[in-house]
PDB file of C-alpha atoms in Angstrom:
ATOM      1  CA  MET A 104    -169.315-103.013 -88.762  1.00 46.00           C
ATOM      2  CA  LEU A 105    -169.023-106.384 -87.053  1.00 51.00           C
ATOM      3  CA  THR A 106    -167.672-106.479 -83.518  1.00 49.00           C
ATOM      4  CA  HIS A 107    -167.532-110.243 -82.911  1.00 53.00           C
ATOM      5  CA  SER A 108    -164.750-112.648 -83.970  1.00 61.00           C
ATOM      6  CA  LYS A 109    -165.063-114.849 -87.023  1.00 67.00           C
ATOM      7  CA  GLY A 110    -164.509-118.097 -85.132  1.00 66.00           C
ATOM      8  CA  GLN A 111    -161.974-120.886 -85.384  1.00 66.00           C
ATOM      9  CA  VAL A 112    -162.186-121.642 -89.102  1.00 63.00           C
ATOM     10  CA  PHE A 113    -162.556-118.226 -90.703  1.00 68.00           C
ATOM     11  CA  GLY A 114    -160.683-116.315 -88.015  1.00 70.00           C
ATOM     12  CA  ILE A 115    -157.665-118.271 -86.823  1.00 67.00           C
ATOM     13  CA  GLY A 116    -157.572-120.647 -89.806  1.00 67.00           C
ATOM     14  CA  CYS A 117    -157.380-117.843 -92.355  1.00 70.00           C
ATOM     15  CA  LYS A 118    -154.865-115.882 -90.286  1.00 72.00           C
ATOM     16  CA  ILE A 119    -152.510-118.875 -90.161  1.00 71.00           C
ATOM     17  CA  PHE A 120    -152.395-119.035 -93.963  1.00 71.00           C
ATOM     18  CA  THR A 121    -151.314-115.402 -94.238  1.00 76.00           C
ATOM     19  CA  ILE A 122    -147.985-116.546 -92.767  1.00 75.00           C
ATOM     20  CA  THR A 123    -147.664-120.095 -94.094  1.00 78.00           C
ATOM     21  CA  GLY A 124    -149.081-119.377 -97.545  1.00 79.00           C
ATOM     22  CA  PRO A 125    -145.902-117.851 -99.001  1.00 79.00           C
ATOM     23  CA  VAL A 126    -143.756-120.548 -97.381  1.00 80.00           C
ATOM     24  CA  ILE A 127    -145.850-123.325 -98.914  1.00 82.00           C
ATOM     25  CA  LEU A 128    -145.974-121.543-102.279  1.00 79.00           C
ATOM     26  CA  TYR A 129    -142.218-120.967-102.530  1.00 82.00           C
ATOM     27  CA  GLY A 130    -141.485-124.491-101.285  1.00 83.00           C
ATOM     28  CA  ILE A 131    -143.702-126.031-103.952  1.00 84.00           C
ATOM     29  CA  LEU A 132    -142.280-123.782-106.667  1.00 83.00           C
ATOM     30  CA  ALA A 133    -138.680-124.529-105.633  1.00 82.00           C
ATOM     31  CA  SER A 134    -139.252-128.286-105.577  1.00 83.00           C
ATOM     32  CA  TRP A 135    -141.036-128.121-108.935  1.00 86.00           C
ATOM     33  CA  GLY A 136    -138.192-126.080-110.417  1.00 82.00           C
ATOM     34  CA  LEU A 137    -135.542-128.484-109.143  1.00 75.00           C
ATOM     35  CA  GLY A 138    -137.558-131.412-110.462  1.00 79.00           C
ATOM     36  CA  VAL A 139    -137.688-129.838-113.929  1.00 81.00           C
ATOM     37  CA  VAL A 140    -133.933-129.138-113.863  1.00 74.00           C
ATOM     38  CA  TYR A 141    -133.233-132.722-112.815  1.00 72.00           C
ATOM     39  CA  TRP A 142    -135.687-134.133-115.379  1.00 76.00           C
ATOM     40  CA  ILE A 143    -134.291-132.118-118.294  1.00 76.00           C
ATOM     41  CA  GLY A 144    -130.624-132.336-117.404  1.00 70.00           C
ATOM     42  CA  GLY A 145    -130.558-135.703-115.707  1.00 66.00           C
ATOM     43  CA  VAL A 146    -127.766-134.364-113.528  1.00 63.00           C
ATOM     44  CA  MET A 147    -127.319-133.386-109.931  1.00 62.00           C
ATOM     45  CA  ALA A 148    -128.993-130.249-108.677  1.00 63.00           C
ATOM     46  CA  VAL A 149    -127.253-128.327-105.915  1.00 66.00           C
ATOM     47  CA  ILE A 150    -129.253-126.133-103.559  1.00 68.00           C
ATOM     48  CA  LEU A 151    -127.296-123.219-102.149  1.00 68.00           C
ATOM     49  CA  LYS A 152    -127.745-121.499 -98.812  1.00 74.00           C
ATOM     50  CA  ASN A 153    -125.707-118.344 -98.237  1.00 75.00           C
ATOM     51  CA  ASN A 154    -123.801-119.131-101.466  1.00 73.00           C
ATOM     52  CA  LYS A 155    -122.587-122.469-100.064  1.00 74.00           C
ATOM     53  CA  PRO A 156    -123.792-125.937-101.125  1.00 66.00           C
ATOM     54  CA  PHE A 157    -126.500-127.015 -98.669  1.00 69.00           C
ATOM     55  CA  TYR A 158    -128.433-129.847-100.355  1.00 70.00           C
ATOM     56  CA  ILE A 159    -127.655-132.063-103.328  1.00 68.00           C
ATOM     57  CA  VAL A 160    -130.384-133.767-105.326  1.00 68.00           C
ATOM     58  CA  VAL A 161    -129.042-137.017-106.814  1.00 69.00           C
ATOM     59  CA  ASP A 162    -130.378-140.224-108.293  1.00 69.00           C
ATOM     60  CA  PHE A 163    -130.741-143.169-105.886  1.00 71.00           C
ATOM     61  CA  LYS A 164    -128.106-145.157-107.796  1.00 74.00           C
ATOM     62  CA  GLU A 165    -125.616-142.332-107.384  1.00 77.00           C
ATOM     63  CA  TYR A 166    -126.556-142.015-103.720  1.00 79.00           C
ATOM     64  CA  GLU A 167    -125.467-145.586-103.027  1.00 82.00           C
ATOM     65  CA  GLU A 168    -122.106-144.912-104.694  1.00 85.00           C
ATOM     66  CA  ILE A 169    -121.651-141.690-102.721  1.00 83.00           C
ATOM     67  CA  LYS A 170    -122.561-143.491 -99.506  1.00 86.00           C
ATOM     68  CA  ALA A 171    -119.985-146.225-100.232  1.00 90.00           C
ATOM     69  CA  ILE A 172    -117.284-143.618-100.865  1.00 91.00           C
ATOM     70  CA  GLN A 173    -118.123-141.850 -97.590  1.00 91.00           C
ATOM     71  CA  GLU A 174    -117.930-145.128 -95.675  1.00 94.00           C
ATOM     72  CA  SER A 175    -114.545-145.978 -97.179  1.00 95.00           C
ATOM     73  CA  ARG A 176    -113.247-142.520 -96.237  1.00 95.00           C
ATOM     74  CA  LYS A 177    -114.486-142.993 -92.674  1.00 95.00           C
ATOM     75  CA  ARG A 178    -112.709-146.360 -92.487  1.00 96.00           C
ATOM     76  CA  LYS A 179    -109.465-144.848 -93.819  1.00 96.00           C
ATOM     77  CA  ILE A 180    -109.627-142.018 -91.283  1.00 95.00           C
ATOM     78  CA  ALA A 181    -110.257-144.487 -88.451  1.00 95.00           C
ATOM     79  CA  GLU A 182    -107.312-146.636 -89.562  1.00 96.00           C
ATOM     80  CA  MET A 183    -105.031-143.588 -89.803  1.00 96.00           C
ATOM     81  CA  THR A 184    -105.997-142.347 -86.336  1.00 94.00           C
ATOM     82  CA  GLU A 185    -105.416-145.789 -84.829  1.00 94.00           C
ATOM     83  CA  GLN A 186    -102.013-145.916 -86.517  1.00 95.00           C
ATOM     84  CA  LEU A 187    -101.086-142.427 -85.240  1.00 93.00           C
ATOM     85  CA  VAL A 188    -102.109-143.319 -81.701  1.00 92.00           C
ATOM     86  CA  GLU A 189    -100.146-146.563 -81.860  1.00 93.00           C
ATOM     87  CA  ASP A 190     -97.053-144.848 -83.282  1.00 93.00           C
ATOM     88  CA  ASN A 191     -97.109-142.113 -80.620  1.00 92.00           C
ATOM     89  CA  LYS A 192     -98.325-144.158 -77.674  1.00 92.00           C
ATOM     90  CA  GLU A 193     -95.157-143.557 -75.614  1.00 92.00           C
ATOM     91  CA  ALA A 194     -95.438-139.785 -76.082  1.00 91.00           C
ATOM     92  CA  PHE A 195     -99.096-139.818 -75.100  1.00 87.00           C
ATOM     93  CA  LEU A 196     -98.366-141.855 -71.970  1.00 89.00           C
ATOM     94  CA  GLU A 197     -95.572-139.435 -71.022  1.00 90.00           C
ATOM     95  CA  LEU A 198     -97.868-136.446 -71.497  1.00 89.00           C
ATOM     96  CA  ALA A 199    -100.593-138.107 -69.444  1.00 87.00           C
ATOM     97  CA  LYS A 200     -98.354-138.211 -66.324  1.00 83.00           C
TER      98      LYS A 200
END
């Protein structure tokens, strides 16, 4: 029976992969599976975490459209908040006293 350590490579290096091995394996398999779903279906793939949408895999063209929609929503919300503040400015000033 050996009583000395195996060194940096065969000792610590191999021990690290007992933990990270399954993580790497499942990550590669999940990305491969999503790629196949996207390739066959040509549609969005939704990744769930705790039964709630967490990530969405989309085409770059669709991403630009989604980004434009998000920006327009942000602008609308900013305009609405400015309008609400302007409409209720007297009430806010009275409450601030």
